[in-house]
CSV table of C-alpha atoms in Angstrom, one decimal:
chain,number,residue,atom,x,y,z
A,710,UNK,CA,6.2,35.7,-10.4
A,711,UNK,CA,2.6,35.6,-8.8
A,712,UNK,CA,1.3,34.7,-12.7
A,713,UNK,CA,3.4,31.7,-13.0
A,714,UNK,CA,3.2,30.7,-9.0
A,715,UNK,CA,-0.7,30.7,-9.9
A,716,UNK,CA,-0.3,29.0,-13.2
A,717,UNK,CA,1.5,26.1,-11.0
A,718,UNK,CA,-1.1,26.4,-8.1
A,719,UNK,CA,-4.0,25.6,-11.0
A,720,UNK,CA,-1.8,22.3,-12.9
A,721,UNK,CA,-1.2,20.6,-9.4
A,722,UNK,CA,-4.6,21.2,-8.3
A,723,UNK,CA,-6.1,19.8,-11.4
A,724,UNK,CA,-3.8,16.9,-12.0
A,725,UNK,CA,-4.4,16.0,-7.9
A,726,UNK,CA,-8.1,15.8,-9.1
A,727,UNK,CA,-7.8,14.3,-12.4
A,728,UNK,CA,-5.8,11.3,-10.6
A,729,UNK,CA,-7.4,11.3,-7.4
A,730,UNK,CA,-7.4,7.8,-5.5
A,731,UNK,CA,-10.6,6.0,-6.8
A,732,UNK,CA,-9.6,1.9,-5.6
A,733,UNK,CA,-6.4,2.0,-7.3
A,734,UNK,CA,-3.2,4.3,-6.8
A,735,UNK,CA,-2.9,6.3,-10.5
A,736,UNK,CA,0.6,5.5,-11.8
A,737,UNK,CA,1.4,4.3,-14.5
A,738,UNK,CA,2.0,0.2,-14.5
A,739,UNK,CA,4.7,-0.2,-16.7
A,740,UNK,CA,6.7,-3.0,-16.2
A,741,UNK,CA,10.4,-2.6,-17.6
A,742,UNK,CA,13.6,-5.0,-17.8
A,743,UNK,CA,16.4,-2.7,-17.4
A,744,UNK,CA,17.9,-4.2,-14.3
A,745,UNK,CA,20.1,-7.7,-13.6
A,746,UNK,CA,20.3,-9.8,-10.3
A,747,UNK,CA,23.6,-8.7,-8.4
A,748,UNK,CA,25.7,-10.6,-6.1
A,749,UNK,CA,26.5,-8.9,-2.9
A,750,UNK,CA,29.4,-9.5,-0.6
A,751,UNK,CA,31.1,-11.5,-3.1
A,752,UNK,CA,28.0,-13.9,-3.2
A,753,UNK,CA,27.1,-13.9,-0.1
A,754,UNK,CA,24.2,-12.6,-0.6
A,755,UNK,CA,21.8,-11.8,-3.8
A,756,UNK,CA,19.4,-9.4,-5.2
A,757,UNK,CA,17.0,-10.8,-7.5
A,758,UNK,CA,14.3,-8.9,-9.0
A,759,UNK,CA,10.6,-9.3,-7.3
A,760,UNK,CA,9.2,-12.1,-9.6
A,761,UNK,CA,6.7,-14.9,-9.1
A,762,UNK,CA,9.3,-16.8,-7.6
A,763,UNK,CA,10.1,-14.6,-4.3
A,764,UNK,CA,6.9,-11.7,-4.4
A,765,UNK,CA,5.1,-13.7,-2.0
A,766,UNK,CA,8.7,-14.0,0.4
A,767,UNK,CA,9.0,-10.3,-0.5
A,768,UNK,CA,5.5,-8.7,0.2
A,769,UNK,CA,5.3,-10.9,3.4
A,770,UNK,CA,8.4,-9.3,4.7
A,771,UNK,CA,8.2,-5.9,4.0
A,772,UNK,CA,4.6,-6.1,5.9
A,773,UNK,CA,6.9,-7.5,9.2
A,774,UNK,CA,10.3,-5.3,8.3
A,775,UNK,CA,9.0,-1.7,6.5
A,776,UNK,CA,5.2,-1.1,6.9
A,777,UNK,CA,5.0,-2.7,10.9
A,778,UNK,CA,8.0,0.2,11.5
A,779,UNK,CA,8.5,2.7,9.1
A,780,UNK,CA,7.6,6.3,10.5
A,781,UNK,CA,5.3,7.6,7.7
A,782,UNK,CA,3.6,4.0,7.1
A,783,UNK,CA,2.7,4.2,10.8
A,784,UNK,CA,1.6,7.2,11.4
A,785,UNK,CA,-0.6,6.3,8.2
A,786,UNK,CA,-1.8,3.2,10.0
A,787,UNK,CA,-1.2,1.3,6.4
A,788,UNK,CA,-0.7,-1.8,8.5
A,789,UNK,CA,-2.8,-1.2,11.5
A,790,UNK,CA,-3.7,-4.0,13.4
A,791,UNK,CA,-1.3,-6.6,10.9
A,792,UNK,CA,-4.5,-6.1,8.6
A,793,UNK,CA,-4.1,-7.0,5.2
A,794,UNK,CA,-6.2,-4.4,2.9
A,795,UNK,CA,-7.0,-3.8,-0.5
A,796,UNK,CA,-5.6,-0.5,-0.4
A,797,UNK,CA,-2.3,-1.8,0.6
A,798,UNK,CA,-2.3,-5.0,-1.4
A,799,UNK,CA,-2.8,-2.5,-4.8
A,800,UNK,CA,0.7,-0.7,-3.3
A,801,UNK,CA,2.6,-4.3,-3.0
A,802,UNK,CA,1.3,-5.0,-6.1
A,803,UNK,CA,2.4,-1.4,-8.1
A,804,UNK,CA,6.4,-2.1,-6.6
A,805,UNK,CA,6.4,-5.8,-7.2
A,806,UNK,CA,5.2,-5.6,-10.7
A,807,UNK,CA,7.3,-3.3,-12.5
A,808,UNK,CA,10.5,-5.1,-12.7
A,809,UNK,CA,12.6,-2.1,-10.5
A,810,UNK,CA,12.0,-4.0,-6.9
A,811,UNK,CA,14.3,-6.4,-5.2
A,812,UNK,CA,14.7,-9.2,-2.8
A,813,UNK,CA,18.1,-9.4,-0.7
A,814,UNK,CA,18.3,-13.3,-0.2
A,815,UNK,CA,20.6,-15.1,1.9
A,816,UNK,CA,20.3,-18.8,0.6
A,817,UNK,CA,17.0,-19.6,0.5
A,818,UNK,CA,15.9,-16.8,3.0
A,819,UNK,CA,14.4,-13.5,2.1
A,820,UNK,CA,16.3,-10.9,4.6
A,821,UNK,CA,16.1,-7.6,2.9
A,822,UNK,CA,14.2,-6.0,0.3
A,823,UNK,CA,14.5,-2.5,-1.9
A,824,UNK,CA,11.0,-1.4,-4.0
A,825,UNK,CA,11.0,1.1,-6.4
A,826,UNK,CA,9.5,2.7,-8.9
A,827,UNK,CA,10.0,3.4,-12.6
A,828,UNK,CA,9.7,7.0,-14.2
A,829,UNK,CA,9.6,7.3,-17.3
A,830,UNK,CA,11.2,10.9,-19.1
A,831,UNK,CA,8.2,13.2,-19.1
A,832,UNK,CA,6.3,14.1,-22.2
A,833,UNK,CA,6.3,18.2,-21.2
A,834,UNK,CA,7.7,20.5,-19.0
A,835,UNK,CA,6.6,21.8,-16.2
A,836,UNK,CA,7.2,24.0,-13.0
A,837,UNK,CA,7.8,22.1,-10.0
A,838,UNK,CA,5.6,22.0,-7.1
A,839,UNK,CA,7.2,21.7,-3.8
A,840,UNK,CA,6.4,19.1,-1.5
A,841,UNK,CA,5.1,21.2,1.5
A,842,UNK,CA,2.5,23.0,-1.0
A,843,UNK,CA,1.6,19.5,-2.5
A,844,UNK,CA,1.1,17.5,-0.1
A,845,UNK,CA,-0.8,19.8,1.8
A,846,UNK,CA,-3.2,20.8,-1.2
A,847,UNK,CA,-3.7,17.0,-1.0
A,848,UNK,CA,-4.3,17.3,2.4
A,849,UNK,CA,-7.6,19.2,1.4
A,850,UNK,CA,-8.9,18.0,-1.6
A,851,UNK,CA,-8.3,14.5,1.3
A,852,UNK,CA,-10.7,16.1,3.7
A,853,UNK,CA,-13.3,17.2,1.4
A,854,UNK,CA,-13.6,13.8,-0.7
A,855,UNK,CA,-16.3,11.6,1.1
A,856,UNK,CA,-16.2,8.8,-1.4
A,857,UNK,CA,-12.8,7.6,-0.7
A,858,UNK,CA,-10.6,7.3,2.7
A,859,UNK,CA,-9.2,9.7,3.6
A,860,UNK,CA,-5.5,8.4,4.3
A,861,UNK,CA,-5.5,6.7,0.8
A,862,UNK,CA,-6.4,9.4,-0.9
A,863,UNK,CA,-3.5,11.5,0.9
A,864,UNK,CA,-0.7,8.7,-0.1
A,865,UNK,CA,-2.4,8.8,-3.6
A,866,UNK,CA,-1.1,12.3,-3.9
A,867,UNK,CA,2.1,11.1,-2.3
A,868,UNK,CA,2.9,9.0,-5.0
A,869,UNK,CA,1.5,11.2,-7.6
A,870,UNK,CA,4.3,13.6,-6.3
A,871,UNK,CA,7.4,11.1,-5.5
A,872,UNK,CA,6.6,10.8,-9.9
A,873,UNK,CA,6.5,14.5,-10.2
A,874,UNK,CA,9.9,15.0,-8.5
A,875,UNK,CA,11.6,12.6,-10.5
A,876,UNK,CA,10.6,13.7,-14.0
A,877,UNK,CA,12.1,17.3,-12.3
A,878,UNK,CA,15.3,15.6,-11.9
A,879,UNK,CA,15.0,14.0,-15.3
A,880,UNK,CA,14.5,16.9,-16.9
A,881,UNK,CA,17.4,18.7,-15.2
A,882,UNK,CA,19.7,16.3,-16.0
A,883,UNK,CA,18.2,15.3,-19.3
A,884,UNK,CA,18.3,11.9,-18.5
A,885,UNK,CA,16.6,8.9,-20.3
A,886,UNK,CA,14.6,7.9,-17.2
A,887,UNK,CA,14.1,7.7,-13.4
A,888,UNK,CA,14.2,5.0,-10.5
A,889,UNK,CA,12.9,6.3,-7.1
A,890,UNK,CA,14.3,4.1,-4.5
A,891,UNK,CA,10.8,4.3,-2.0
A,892,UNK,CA,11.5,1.3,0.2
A,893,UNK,CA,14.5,-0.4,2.0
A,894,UNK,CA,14.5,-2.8,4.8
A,895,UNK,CA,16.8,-5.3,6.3
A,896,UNK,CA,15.9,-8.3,8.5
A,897,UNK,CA,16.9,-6.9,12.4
A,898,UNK,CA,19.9,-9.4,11.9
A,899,UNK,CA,21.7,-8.0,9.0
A,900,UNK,CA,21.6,-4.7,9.5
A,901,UNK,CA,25.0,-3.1,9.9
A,902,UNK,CA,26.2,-6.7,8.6
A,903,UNK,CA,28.7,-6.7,5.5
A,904,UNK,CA,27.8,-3.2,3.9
A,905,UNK,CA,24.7,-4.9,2.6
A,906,UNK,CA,22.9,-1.7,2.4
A,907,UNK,CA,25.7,0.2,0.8
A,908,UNK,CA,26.6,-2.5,-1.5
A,909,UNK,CA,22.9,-2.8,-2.3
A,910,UNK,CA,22.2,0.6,-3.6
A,911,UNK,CA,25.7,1.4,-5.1
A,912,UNK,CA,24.6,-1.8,-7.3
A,913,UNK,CA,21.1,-0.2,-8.5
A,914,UNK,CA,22.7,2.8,-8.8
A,915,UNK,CA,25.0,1.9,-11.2
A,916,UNK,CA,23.0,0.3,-13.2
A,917,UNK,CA,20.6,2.9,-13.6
A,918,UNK,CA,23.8,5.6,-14.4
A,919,UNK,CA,25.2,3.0,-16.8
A,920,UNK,CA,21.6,3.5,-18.4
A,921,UNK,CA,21.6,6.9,-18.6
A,922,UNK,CA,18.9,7.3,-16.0
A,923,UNK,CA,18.9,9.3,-12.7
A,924,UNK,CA,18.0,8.4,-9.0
A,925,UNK,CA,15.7,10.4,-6.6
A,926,UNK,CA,14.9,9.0,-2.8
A,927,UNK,CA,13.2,10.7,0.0
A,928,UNK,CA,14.7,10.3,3.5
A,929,UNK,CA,12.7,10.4,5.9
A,930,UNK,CA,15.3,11.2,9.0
A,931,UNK,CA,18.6,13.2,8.5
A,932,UNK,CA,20.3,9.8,9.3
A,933,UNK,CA,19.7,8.3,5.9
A,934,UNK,CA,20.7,11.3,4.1
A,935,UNK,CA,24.2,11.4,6.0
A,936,UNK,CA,24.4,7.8,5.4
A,937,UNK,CA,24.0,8.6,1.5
A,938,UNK,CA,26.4,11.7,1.6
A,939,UNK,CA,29.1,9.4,3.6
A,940,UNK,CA,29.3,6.8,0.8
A,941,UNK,CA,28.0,9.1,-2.1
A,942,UNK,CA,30.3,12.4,-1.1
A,943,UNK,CA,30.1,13.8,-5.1
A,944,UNK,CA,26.2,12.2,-6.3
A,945,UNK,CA,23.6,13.6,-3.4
A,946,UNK,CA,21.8,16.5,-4.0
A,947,UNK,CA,19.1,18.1,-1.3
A,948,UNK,CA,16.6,19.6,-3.6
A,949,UNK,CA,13.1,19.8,-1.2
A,950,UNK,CA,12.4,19.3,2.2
A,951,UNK,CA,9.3,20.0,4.0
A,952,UNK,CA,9.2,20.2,8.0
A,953,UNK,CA,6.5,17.1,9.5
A,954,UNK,CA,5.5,20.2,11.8
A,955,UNK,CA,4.2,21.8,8.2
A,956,UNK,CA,2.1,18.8,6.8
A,957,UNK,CA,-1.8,19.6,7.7
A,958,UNK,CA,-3.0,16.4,6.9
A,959,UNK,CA,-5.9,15.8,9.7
A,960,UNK,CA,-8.0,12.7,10.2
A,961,UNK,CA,-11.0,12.6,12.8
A,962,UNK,CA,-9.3,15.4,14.6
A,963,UNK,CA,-5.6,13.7,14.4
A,964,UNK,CA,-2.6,15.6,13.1
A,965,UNK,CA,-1.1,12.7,11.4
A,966,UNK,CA,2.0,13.7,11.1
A,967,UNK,CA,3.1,15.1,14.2
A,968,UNK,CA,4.1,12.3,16.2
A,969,UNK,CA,6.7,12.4,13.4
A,970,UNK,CA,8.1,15.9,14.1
A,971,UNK,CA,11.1,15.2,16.1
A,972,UNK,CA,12.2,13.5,13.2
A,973,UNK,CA,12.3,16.9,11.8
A,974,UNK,CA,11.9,16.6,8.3
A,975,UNK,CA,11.2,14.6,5.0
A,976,UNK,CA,14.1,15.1,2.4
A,977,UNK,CA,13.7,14.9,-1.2
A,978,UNK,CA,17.0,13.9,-2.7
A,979,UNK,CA,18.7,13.4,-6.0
A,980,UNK,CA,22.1,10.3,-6.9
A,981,UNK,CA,23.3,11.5,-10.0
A,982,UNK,CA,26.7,10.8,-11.8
């Protein structure tokens, strides 16, 4: 056991270095057409994939809907201030681009939005590397890097990871690829309204199942996941959690993290058929 623990300690370390944040988050950029526009409600409603016709509608109101008031994008200040950054553009622009995101559009109005990301089946196998021993390895190698910030770096590794889990499910389920549903947000007036949510993700979900593909999501309160478990009783799977009381991550003397602990946890989970 300590042989392989140390064989895994040495691959994350080394792919955390290899794909360390240097101006761009290192992903792959592959843009795939595996998913349709969807009605919603009957018509009510649409999701239509991020394209040139509604990114601009999209970016603008995940910056006012998900990065203004999710928990981890604040505590990460990705949005401080309503400023615009380079770092943050490069995110918009690795959902937007690959095909997997969506607008929810009312009409003409943009009042919801779902970005993803596209894993692709992994070449190899390896061990998986949990998220508290991650992300706090990245935490480090974060600290100790003077050429980059410091809270880019970290969310470099965070996505680095969010890929690593999925190819785990992947491989476990010997699927043919992997969506990670990152980001969901509805306008203040539609939440709750018409099962949008549900309808929303039962619809991608599908769709990727249909494919042969798997889903992975992190929630990042229990909330969501009891949400998921209500409507998906036989297809969520808990397989990692790590406590926001157990992520290191410091800046200038700031635990990042722990104005987020009475939120308890983030939850890595799995939608399979």
């Amino acid at each position: 056991m300590k042989t392989v623990m140390k064989n895994v300690d040495k691959w994350h370390l080394e792919h955390l270095r290899r794909f360390a944040y240097a101006g761009k988050i290192r992903l792959p950029r592959i843009g795939v057409n595996i998913l349709n526009n969807f009605d919603i409600c009957d018509g009510k409603y649409q999701g239509l994939r991020v394209g040139k016709e509604n990114r601009r509608g999209v970016q603008n109101f995940m910056l006012d809907n998900f990065y203004s008031i999710a928990p981890v994008p604040v505590v990460l200040e990705l949005f401080k201030d309503r400023k615009m950054t380079d770092y943050l553009e490069d995110e918009l622009d690795l959902f937007c681009d690959n095909g997997v995101s969506f607008g929810i559009h009312h009409g003409d109005q943009v009042v919801g939005a779902g970005l993803s990301l596209f894993v692709g089946k992994p070449q190899e196998k390896v061990d998986y590397v949990c998220a508290k021993e991650w992300h706090n390895s990245a935490a480090k190698l974060a600290c100790t890097n003077s050429d980059q910030n410091p809270v880019y770096f970290w969310r470099n590794c965070q996505f680095l990871h969010l890929s690593h889990f999925c190819q785990r499910v992947i491989g476990e389920h010997d699927a043919k690829f992997g969506l990670h549903l990152s980001c969901l947000s509805l306008a203040d007036d539609y939440r709750g309204k018409d099962g949008i949510t549900i309808h929303f993700i039962k619809s991608v979900c599908e769709q990727v199942w249909d494919q042969g593909g798997v889903i992975t999501t992190v929630a990042n309160f229990k909330a969501f996941e009891t949400y998921l478990r209500k409507h998906f009783p036989d297809n969520v799977q808990l397989l990692d959690k790590v406590a926001y009381s157990d992520l290191e991550f410091t800046v200038g003397g700031r635990r990042v993290f722990h104005p987020l602990e009475h939120l308890d946890s983030i939850r890595y989970l799995a939608l399979v058929r």
